[in-house]
Coordinates of N, CA and C in Angstrom, one line a residue:
M1 N 81.9 124.5 94.7 CA 82.0 124.1 96.0 C 83.1 123.3 96.3
T2 N 84.1 123.4 97.1 CA 84.9 122.5 97.4 C 84.3 121.6 98.2
E3 N 85.2 120.3 98.3 CA 84.8 119.1 99.3 C 84.8 119.7 100.8
K4 N 85.6 120.7 101.2 CA 85.8 121.4 102.4 C 84.7 122.0 102.7
D5 N 84.1 122.9 102.0 CA 82.8 123.5 102.1 C 81.5 122.6 102.2
K6 N 81.7 121.6 101.4 CA 80.4 120.8 101.1 C 80.2 120.0 102.3
Y7 N 81.2 119.4 102.9 CA 81.0 118.7 104.0 C 81.3 119.3 105.6
Y8 N 81.5 120.6 105.6 CA 81.8 121.3 106.9 C 80.8 121.0 107.9
K9 N 79.5 121.3 107.4 CA 78.5 121.3 108.3 C 78.4 119.8 108.9
D10 N 78.5 118.8 108.1 CA 78.4 117.3 108.3 C 79.6 116.7 109.4
I11 N 80.6 117.7 109.1 CA 81.9 117.3 110.2 C 81.5 117.9 111.6
A12 N 81.1 119.2 111.6 CA 80.6 119.9 112.9 C 79.5 119.1 113.6
K13 N 78.8 118.6 112.7 CA 77.5 117.6 113.5 C 78.0 116.4 113.9
A14 N 79.3 115.8 113.3 CA 79.5 114.5 113.6 C 80.4 114.7 114.9
V15 N 81.3 116.0 115.1 CA 82.0 116.3 116.3 C 81.0 116.6 117.4
K16 N 79.6 117.2 117.2 CA 78.9 117.3 118.1 C 78.4 115.9 118.9
F17 N 77.8 115.1 117.9 CA 77.4 113.8 118.1 C 78.5 113.0 118.9
F18 N 79.9 113.3 118.6 CA 80.9 112.4 119.2 C 80.7 112.8 120.5
W19 N 80.9 114.1 121.1 CA 81.0 114.6 122.5 C 79.6 114.3 123.1
N20 N 78.5 114.6 122.6 CA 77.1 114.1 123.4 C 77.1 112.8 123.7
T21 N 77.6 111.8 122.6 CA 77.4 110.4 123.0 C 78.7 109.9 124.0
K22 N 79.7 110.5 123.9 CA 80.7 110.1 125.0 C 80.1 110.7 126.4
K23 N 79.6 111.9 126.5 CA 78.9 112.1 127.7 C 77.8 111.2 128.3
T24 N 77.0 110.8 127.4 CA 76.0 110.0 127.7 C 76.5 108.5 128.2
Q25 N 77.7 108.0 127.5 CA 78.4 106.8 127.8 C 79.1 107.0 129.2
L26 N 79.4 108.1 129.6 CA 80.1 108.4 131.0 C 79.2 108.4 131.9
S27 N 78.1 109.1 131.8 CA 76.8 109.3 132.7 C 76.4 107.8 133.0
A28 N 76.4 106.9 132.1 CA 75.8 105.7 132.1 C 76.7 104.7 132.6
S29 N 78.1 105.0 132.8 CA 79.1 104.1 133.3 C 79.3 103.8 134.7
S30 N 79.0 102.6 135.3 CA 79.1 102.6 136.7 C 80.3 102.8 137.3
D31 N 81.5 102.7 136.4 CA 82.9 102.9 137.0 C 83.0 104.5 137.1
K32 N 82.3 105.4 136.6 CA 82.6 106.7 136.5 C 84.0 107.1 136.0
S33 N 84.5 106.3 135.2 CA 85.9 106.8 134.6 C 85.7 107.0 133.3
N34 N 86.8 107.2 132.5 CA 86.9 107.4 131.2 C 86.6 106.2 130.3
R35 N 86.8 105.0 131.0 CA 86.7 103.6 130.2 C 85.1 103.6 129.7
G36 N 84.1 104.0 130.5 CA 82.9 103.8 129.9 C 82.7 104.6 128.4
A37 N 83.4 105.5 128.3 CA 83.5 106.2 127.0 C 84.4 105.5 126.0
V38 N 85.3 105.1 126.5 CA 86.4 104.3 125.5 C 86.0 103.2 125.1
V39 N 85.3 102.3 125.7 CA 84.8 101.1 125.2 C 83.3 101.1 124.6
G40 N 82.6 102.4 124.7 CA 81.4 102.5 124.1 C 81.3 102.1 122.8
G41 N 82.0 102.9 121.8 CA 82.3 102.3 120.3 C 81.2 103.1 119.6
K42 N 80.5 103.8 120.0 CA 79.3 104.3 119.2 C 79.7 105.9 118.8
Q43 N 80.7 106.5 119.7 CA 80.9 108.1 119.3 C 81.4 108.4 117.9
M44 N 81.9 107.6 117.2 CA 82.3 107.8 115.9 C 81.2 107.5 114.8
D45 N 79.9 107.0 115.2 CA 78.9 106.8 114.3 C 78.7 107.8 113.3
A46 N 78.9 108.8 113.8 CA 78.3 109.9 112.9 C 79.6 110.0 111.7
F47 N 80.7 110.1 112.2 CA 81.7 110.1 111.2 C 81.7 108.9 110.2
V48 N 81.4 107.7 110.5 CA 81.1 106.5 109.7 C 79.7 107.1 108.8
G49 N 78.9 107.7 109.2 CA 77.8 108.0 108.4 C 78.3 109.0 107.5
L50 N 79.1 110.1 107.9 CA 79.6 111.0 107.0 C 80.5 110.3 105.7
I51 N 81.4 109.4 106.3 CA 82.1 108.7 105.2 C 81.3 108.1 104.1
K52 N 80.2 107.7 104.8 CA 79.1 106.8 103.9 C 78.5 107.6 102.8
Q53 N 78.3 108.9 103.4 CA 77.6 109.8 102.3 C 78.7 110.3 101.3
V54 N 79.9 110.3 101.6 CA 80.7 110.9 100.7 C 80.9 109.9 99.6
A55 N 80.9 108.5 99.8 CA 80.8 107.5 98.9 C 79.5 107.4 98.1
I56 N 78.4 107.8 98.7 CA 77.3 107.7 98.0 C 77.2 109.1 96.9
D57 N 77.8 110.0 97.4 CA 78.0 111.2 96.7 C 78.8 111.0 95.5
A58 N 79.9 110.2 95.6 CA 80.6 109.7 94.7 C 80.0 108.7 93.7
G59 N 79.0 108.3 93.8 CA 78.3 107.5 92.9 C 78.3 105.7 93.2
V60 N 78.7 105.5 94.5 CA 78.7 104.4 95.0 C 77.2 103.9 95.5
P61 N 76.7 102.8 95.0 CA 75.3 102.4 95.4 C 75.4 102.2 97.0
D62 N 74.3 102.3 97.8 CA 74.1 102.1 99.0 C 74.4 100.6 99.4
S63 N 74.0 99.8 98.4 CA 74.2 98.2 98.9 C 75.7 97.6 98.9
C64 N 76.5 98.7 98.3 CA 78.0 98.1 98.1 C 78.7 98.7 99.5
I65 N 78.0 99.3 100.2 CA 78.7 100.1 101.4 C 78.3 99.4 102.7
Y66 N 79.3 98.8 103.5 CA 79.1 98.0 104.6 C 79.5 98.7 105.9
T67 N 78.8 98.8 107.0 CA 79.0 99.4 108.2 C 79.0 98.5 109.5
K68 N 78.5 97.3 109.2 CA 78.3 96.3 110.3 C 78.8 95.0 109.8
N69 N 79.4 94.2 110.8 CA 79.9 92.9 110.5 C 81.0 92.8 109.3
N70 N 81.9 93.9 109.2 CA 82.7 93.9 108.2 C 83.9 93.3 108.4
Y71 N 84.0 92.0 108.5 CA 85.1 91.1 108.6 C 85.8 90.9 107.3
L72 N 87.1 91.1 107.3 CA 88.0 90.8 106.2 C 89.0 89.8 106.7
P73 N 89.3 88.7 106.0 CA 90.3 87.9 106.1 C 91.7 88.3 106.3
G74 N 92.4 87.9 107.2 CA 93.8 88.4 107.3 C 94.8 87.3 107.1
F75 N 95.9 87.6 107.4 CA 97.3 86.6 107.2 C 97.7 86.1 108.4
F76 N 97.9 87.0 109.5 CA 98.4 86.6 110.8 C 97.3 86.2 111.7
R77 N 96.2 86.6 111.4 CA 94.8 86.2 112.1 C 93.8 85.8 111.2
S78 N 92.7 85.2 111.7 CA 91.6 84.6 110.9 C 90.9 86.0 110.1
S79 N 90.5 86.9 110.9 CA 89.9 88.0 110.3 C 90.0 89.2 111.1
K80 N 89.7 90.4 110.6 CA 89.4 91.5 111.4 C 88.3 92.5 111.0
D81 N 87.4 93.0 111.9 CA 86.2 93.7 111.8 C 86.5 95.1 111.4
W82 N 86.3 95.6 110.3 CA 86.6 97.2 109.8 C 85.6 98.0 110.2
D83 N 85.5 99.3 110.3 CA 84.5 100.1 110.4 C 83.4 100.3 109.2
L84 N 84.1 100.4 108.0 CA 83.3 100.7 106.6 C 84.1 99.8 105.6
L85 N 83.3 99.1 104.8 CA 83.9 98.4 103.6 C 83.2 98.9 102.5
I86 N 83.8 99.0 101.3 CA 83.1 99.1 100.1 C 83.4 98.0 99.2
I87 N 82.4 97.1 98.6 CA 82.8 96.0 98.0 C 81.8 96.2 96.8
S88 N 82.7 96.0 95.7 CA 81.9 96.1 94.3 C 80.8 94.9 94.2
P89 N 79.9 95.0 93.1 CA 79.0 93.9 92.7 C 79.8 92.6 92.3
S90 N 81.0 92.9 91.9 CA 81.7 91.7 91.3 C 82.6 91.2 92.5
K91 N 82.4 91.6 93.7 CA 83.0 91.4 94.9 C 84.3 91.6 95.2
K92 N 85.0 92.8 94.5 CA 86.1 93.4 94.5 C 86.0 94.2 95.7
L93 N 87.1 94.1 96.6 CA 87.3 95.0 97.8 C 87.8 96.3 97.3
I94 N 86.8 97.3 97.3 CA 87.2 98.5 96.9 C 87.8 99.5 98.0
A95 N 87.4 99.5 98.9 CA 87.9 100.2 100.3 C 87.8 99.6 101.8
A96 N 88.5 100.0 102.7 CA 88.6 99.5 103.9 C 88.8 100.7 104.8
I97 N 88.2 101.0 105.9 CA 88.2 102.2 106.5 C 88.1 101.9 108.0
E98 N 89.0 102.3 109.0 CA 89.1 102.0 110.2 C 89.1 103.6 111.1
L99 N 88.1 103.5 112.1 CA 87.8 104.8 112.9 C 88.1 104.5 114.4
K100 N 88.9 105.6 114.9 CA 89.3 105.4 116.3 C 89.2 106.8 117.0
S101 N 89.3 106.9 118.3 CA 89.4 108.3 119.1 C 90.2 107.9 120.3
Q102 N 90.5 109.2 120.8 CA 91.6 109.2 122.0 C 91.2 110.6 122.8
I103 N 90.4 110.4 123.9 CA 90.3 111.6 124.6 C 90.7 111.2 125.9
G104 N 91.8 111.9 126.5 CA 92.3 111.4 127.6 C 93.1 110.3 127.7
S105 N 93.6 109.8 128.9 CA 94.4 108.6 129.2 C 95.6 108.4 127.8
Y106 N 96.0 109.4 127.6 CA 96.9 109.3 126.3 C 98.2 108.7 126.8
G107 N 98.9 108.7 127.9 CA 99.8 107.9 128.3 C 99.8 106.3 128.2
N108 N 98.5 106.0 128.4 CA 98.0 104.5 128.6 C 97.7 104.0 127.1
N109 N 97.3 104.9 126.4 CA 96.6 104.3 125.0 C 97.4 104.7 123.8
F110 N 98.2 105.7 123.7 CA 98.8 106.2 122.4 C 99.6 104.9 121.9
N111 N 100.3 104.2 122.7 CA 101.0 102.9 122.2 C 100.3 101.9 121.6
N112 N 99.2 101.8 122.5 CA 98.1 100.7 122.0 C 97.3 101.1 120.7
R113 N 97.2 102.4 120.4 CA 96.6 103.0 119.1 C 97.6 102.5 118.0
T114 N 99.0 102.9 118.3 CA 99.9 102.9 117.3 C 100.1 101.5 116.9
E115 N 100.0 100.4 117.8 CA 100.3 99.0 117.5 C 99.0 98.4 116.7
E116 N 97.9 98.9 117.2 CA 96.5 98.5 116.5 C 96.6 99.0 115.0
V117 N 96.9 100.3 114.8 CA 96.9 100.7 113.4 C 98.0 100.0 112.5
L118 N 99.0 99.8 112.9 CA 100.2 99.2 112.2 C 99.7 97.7 112.0
G119 N 99.4 97.2 113.0 CA 99.0 95.6 113.1 C 97.9 95.4 112.0
S120 N 96.9 96.3 112.0 CA 95.9 96.4 110.8 C 96.2 96.3 109.6
A121 N 97.2 97.3 109.2 CA 97.5 97.4 108.1 C 98.5 96.3 107.5
V122 N 99.4 95.8 108.3 CA 100.4 94.9 108.0 C 99.5 93.5 107.6
D123 N 98.7 93.5 108.5 CA 97.7 92.2 108.1 C 97.0 92.0 107.0
L124 N 96.3 93.3 106.7 CA 95.6 93.4 105.5 C 96.5 93.2 104.2
W125 N 97.5 94.1 104.0 CA 98.2 93.9 103.0 C 99.0 92.8 102.7
T126 N 99.3 92.2 103.7 CA 100.2 90.8 103.7 C 99.0 89.8 102.9
A127 N 97.8 89.8 103.6 CA 96.8 89.0 102.9 C 96.5 89.3 101.5
F128 N 96.4 90.7 101.2 CA 96.3 91.1 99.8 C 97.5 90.3 98.9
R129 N 98.6 90.5 99.5 CA 99.7 90.0 98.5 C 99.7 88.5 98.6
E130 N 99.1 87.9 99.4 CA 98.8 86.4 99.3 C 97.6 86.1 98.6
N131 N 97.2 86.9 97.7 CA 95.9 86.6 96.9 C 94.6 86.3 97.7
Q132 N 94.6 86.8 98.9 CA 93.4 86.6 99.7 C 92.0 87.4 98.9
F133 N 92.3 88.5 98.1 CA 91.6 89.3 97.5 C 91.8 89.1 96.0
P134 N 91.6 88.1 95.2 CA 92.1 87.9 93.9 C 91.5 88.9 93.0
N135 N 92.3 88.8 91.7 CA 91.8 89.4 90.4 C 91.4 91.0 90.8
Q136 N 92.2 91.8 91.5 CA 91.9 93.1 91.7 C 93.0 93.9 92.1
Q137 N 92.8 95.4 91.9 CA 93.9 96.2 92.2 C 93.9 96.6 93.5
A138 N 94.8 97.0 94.2 CA 95.1 97.3 95.5 C 93.9 98.2 95.9
P139 N 93.2 98.0 97.3 CA 91.9 98.8 97.6 C 92.8 100.1 98.4
W140 N 91.8 100.9 98.4 CA 91.9 102.3 99.2 C 91.6 101.9 100.6
V141 N 92.7 102.2 101.3 CA 92.7 101.8 102.9 C 92.9 103.0 103.8
G142 N 92.0 103.4 104.5 CA 92.0 104.6 105.3 C 91.9 104.5 106.8
Y143 N 92.6 105.3 107.6 CA 92.6 105.6 109.1 C 92.0 107.0 109.5
F144 N 91.2 106.8 110.2 CA 90.6 108.2 110.8 C 90.5 108.3 112.2
I145 N 91.2 109.2 112.8 CA 91.2 109.1 114.4 C 90.9 110.6 114.8
V146 N 90.1 110.8 115.9 CA 89.8 111.8 116.7 C 90.6 112.0 117.9
V147 N 91.2 113.0 118.2 CA 92.2 113.1 119.4 C 91.7 114.2 120.1
G148 N 91.7 114.3 121.4 CA 91.3 115.6 122.3 C 92.3 116.4 122.4
K149 N 91.9 117.7 122.3 CA 93.1 118.9 122.5 C 92.7 119.4 123.8
D150 N 93.6 119.2 124.7 CA 93.6 119.6 126.1 C 95.0 119.7 126.7
K151 N 95.2 120.2 128.0 CA 96.4 120.4 128.6 C 97.4 119.3 128.4
K152 N 96.8 117.9 128.7 CA 97.5 116.9 128.7 C 98.1 116.4 127.3
S153 N 97.4 116.7 126.3 CA 97.7 116.5 124.7 C 98.4 117.4 124.2
T154 N 98.6 118.6 124.8 CA 99.5 119.8 124.2 C 100.5 120.1 125.1
T155 N 101.1 119.2 125.9 CA 102.2 119.2 126.7 C 103.2 118.2 126.5
P156 N 104.6 119.0 126.1 CA 105.7 117.9 125.7 C 105.6 116.7 126.6
V157 N 106.0 115.6 126.0 CA 105.9 114.3 126.6 C 107.3 113.9 127.1
K158 N 107.6 113.3 128.2 CA 108.9 113.0 128.7 C 109.3 111.6 127.8
N159 N 110.4 111.4 127.1 CA 110.8 110.4 126.3 C 111.5 109.4 127.2
N160 N 111.5 107.9 127.2 CA 112.2 107.2 127.6 C 113.5 106.8 127.0
E161 N 114.7 107.1 127.5 CA 115.7 107.2 126.7 C 117.1 106.4 127.6
S162 N 116.6 105.4 128.2 CA 117.4 104.6 129.3 C 118.6 104.1 128.6
H163 N 118.6 103.8 127.3 CA 119.6 103.0 126.7 C 120.0 103.7 125.3
Y164 N 119.0 104.2 124.5 CA 119.3 104.9 123.5 C 118.5 106.3 123.2
S165 N 118.8 107.0 122.4 CA 118.1 108.3 122.1 C 116.8 108.0 121.2
V166 N 115.9 108.6 121.4 CA 114.6 108.7 120.5 C 114.9 109.4 119.3
R167 N 114.2 109.4 118.3 CA 114.3 110.1 117.0 C 114.2 111.5 117.3
P168 N 114.8 112.4 116.7 CA 114.7 113.8 116.8 C 113.2 114.3 116.8
E169 N 112.4 114.1 115.9 CA 111.0 114.5 116.0 C 110.3 114.2 117.1
F170 N 110.7 113.3 118.1 CA 110.0 112.8 119.2 C 110.5 113.8 120.4
K171 N 111.4 114.5 120.4 CA 112.3 115.1 121.7 C 111.2 115.9 122.1
T172 N 110.6 117.0 121.6 CA 109.8 117.8 122.3 C 108.4 117.6 121.9
A173 N 107.9 116.7 121.4 CA 106.8 116.3 121.0 C 105.7 116.0 121.9
T174 N 104.5 116.7 121.9 CA 103.3 116.8 122.5 C 102.6 115.1 122.1
Y175 N 101.4 114.9 122.9 CA 100.8 113.7 122.3 C 100.1 114.1 121.0
I176 N 99.5 115.2 120.7 CA 99.1 115.5 119.4 C 100.1 115.5 118.5
D177 N 101.3 115.9 118.6 CA 102.5 115.8 117.8 C 102.8 114.6 117.3
R178 N 102.7 113.6 118.5 CA 103.2 112.2 118.3 C 101.9 111.4 117.3
Y179 N 100.7 111.9 117.5 CA 99.8 111.3 116.6 C 99.9 111.9 115.1
R180 N 100.2 113.3 115.0 CA 100.5 113.7 113.8 C 101.6 113.1 113.0
I181 N 102.9 112.8 113.8 CA 103.7 111.9 113.2 C 103.5 110.6 112.8
L182 N 102.7 110.0 113.7 CA 102.5 108.8 113.5 C 101.2 108.7 112.1
C183 N 100.5 109.5 111.9 CA 99.6 109.6 111.0 C 100.3 109.7 109.7
Q184 N 101.3 111.0 109.7 CA 101.9 111.0 108.5 C 103.2 110.1 107.9
K185 N 103.5 109.3 108.8 CA 104.3 108.2 108.7 C 103.7 107.1 108.0
L186 N 102.3 106.9 108.5 CA 101.7 105.8 108.1 C 101.3 105.9 106.5
I187 N 101.1 107.1 106.3 CA 101.2 107.7 104.7 C 102.5 107.4 103.9
L188 N 103.6 108.0 104.6 CA 104.7 107.9 104.0 C 105.2 106.5 103.7
E189 N 104.9 105.5 104.8 CA 105.5 104.2 104.5 C 104.5 103.3 103.7
R190 N 103.0 104.2 103.3 CA 102.4 103.4 102.4 C 101.6 102.2 103.2
H191 N 101.4 102.4 104.5 CA 100.5 101.5 105.3 C 99.3 101.9 105.0
Y192 N 98.8 103.0 104.6 CA 97.4 103.6 104.4 C 97.5 104.4 103.1
T193 N 96.4 104.4 102.5 CA 96.2 105.1 101.4 C 96.1 106.8 101.9
S194 N 95.3 106.9 102.9 CA 95.1 108.3 103.5 C 94.8 108.1 104.8
V195 N 95.0 109.1 105.7 CA 95.0 109.1 107.1 C 94.3 110.4 107.4
A196 N 93.6 110.7 108.5 CA 93.1 111.9 109.0 C 93.1 111.8 110.4
L197 N 93.6 113.2 110.9 CA 93.6 113.4 112.3 C 93.0 114.6 112.5
L198 N 91.9 114.5 113.4 CA 91.1 115.8 113.8 C 91.3 115.9 115.4
C199 N 91.4 117.1 115.8 CA 91.6 117.5 117.1 C 90.3 118.3 117.5
T200 N 89.8 118.0 118.9 CA 88.6 118.7 119.5 C 88.8 119.0 120.9
S201 N 88.4 119.9 121.3 CA 88.1 120.4 122.7 C 87.0 120.4 123.4
D202 N 86.0 120.4 122.5 CA 84.3 120.1 122.9 C 83.6 120.0 121.8
A203 N 82.2 120.1 122.0 CA 81.2 120.0 120.9 C 81.2 121.0 120.1
K204 N 81.6 121.7 120.2 CA 81.7 123.1 119.3 C 83.1 123.5 118.6
T205 N 84.0 122.7 118.9 CA 85.5 123.1 118.4 C 86.0 122.0 117.8
F206 N 86.9 122.2 116.6 CA 87.5 121.2 116.0 C 88.6 121.7 115.1
E207 N 89.6 121.1 114.7 CA 90.5 121.5 113.8 C 91.4 120.4 113.3
D208 N 92.2 120.7 112.1 CA 93.0 119.7 111.5 C 94.4 120.2 112.0
V209 N 95.4 119.3 112.2 CA 96.8 119.4 112.8 C 97.6 119.8 111.6
A210 N 97.3 119.1 110.4 CA 98.4 119.3 109.4 C 97.6 119.2 108.1
D211 N 98.1 119.7 107.0 CA 97.1 119.5 105.7 C 97.1 118.2 105.3
D212 N 98.3 117.6 105.5 CA 98.4 116.4 104.6 C 97.8 115.2 105.5
V213 N 97.2 115.6 106.7 CA 96.5 114.4 107.5 C 95.1 115.1 107.9
S214 N 94.8 116.0 106.9 CA 93.4 116.5 107.4 C 92.0 115.7 106.9
I215 N 91.0 116.1 107.6 CA 89.8 115.3 107.2 C 89.4 115.8 105.8
H216 N 89.8 117.0 105.4 CA 89.3 117.3 104.1 C 90.2 116.6 103.0
S217 N 91.6 116.5 103.1 CA 92.3 115.9 102.4 C 91.8 114.3 102.2
F218 N 91.6 113.8 103.4 CA 91.1 112.4 103.5 C 89.7 112.1 102.7
L219 N 89.0 112.9 102.8 CA 87.5 112.8 102.2 C 87.8 113.2 100.5
N220 N 88.6 114.1 100.3 CA 89.1 114.4 98.5 C 89.7 113.0 98.2
S221 N 90.7 112.4 99.0 CA 91.2 111.3 98.4 C 90.3 110.1 98.2
F222 N 89.5 109.8 99.3 CA 88.3 108.7 99.0 C 87.4 109.1 97.9
S223 N 86.8 110.5 97.9 CA 85.9 110.7 96.9 C 86.5 110.5 95.4
G224 N 87.5 111.1 95.3 CA 88.4 111.0 94.1 C 88.7 109.6 93.5
Y225 N 89.1 108.7 94.6 CA 89.4 107.2 94.1 C 88.2 106.7 93.8
L226 N 87.0 106.7 94.6 CA 85.8 106.0 94.1 C 85.3 106.6 92.8
K227 N 85.3 107.8 92.4 CA 84.9 108.4 91.1 C 85.8 107.8 90.1
G228 N 87.1 107.4 90.4 CA 87.9 106.8 89.1 C 87.4 105.5 89.1
L229 N 86.8 104.9 90.0 CA 86.3 103.4 89.7 C 84.7 103.2 89.5
A230 N 84.3 104.3 89.0 CA 82.8 104.4 88.5 C 82.3 103.2 87.8
D231 N 83.0 102.4 87.0 CA 82.7 101.4 85.9 C 82.4 100.1 87.1
E232 N 83.2 100.2 88.1 CA 83.0 98.9 88.9 C 81.7 98.8 89.7
F233 N 80.8 99.8 89.6 CA 79.5 100.0 90.3 C 78.3 99.7 89.3
K234 N 78.6 99.8 87.8 CA 77.7 99.9 86.9 C 77.1 98.3 86.9

């Protein structure tokens, strides 16, 4: 059984949980806007649970997996709270993962997401370079994002070119295209070990945008890396 087949049902359940939680948060939000769901922060919990299960299946003890208060020291700032950490019994940082979502309000939030993901990576890797995590190899660093697939995210976006032209790949790009480009470049420039971009329209539908930034590629990379470090958890 491939990793894709093995975790397909879990991914489907996580997508359903995502939409159901978002719906609940919107209903409870007094401002009746998308902000109630944007700041709720719980929609991705099932995906965190899925990633944790992948780690356990790869041989990582539950006691080495952290999903709350996951502060890592930075270089440009004191610390940053990651969504999931794996730390070995000898206190080596094995993996750090950030999860985000974006449904609607693409124009207001795409640049914010870009700045966040780049800033987190630069801060972590600079801290690593400065020996903040001594006596260990580089950790596996992952970024996973869920993006809505709707009319606004699949329509080409107007570029601002008042002084200079944007790069060719952005000329007719939709917001989903922009997220794909971002994710692929995060890997290309080695800011992250692996990145996953999952698109979804509702609780019953989801899809990958490109093979190199698919959730299955992400989980395979994560699982393989952890299996290769089995001795760290003995």
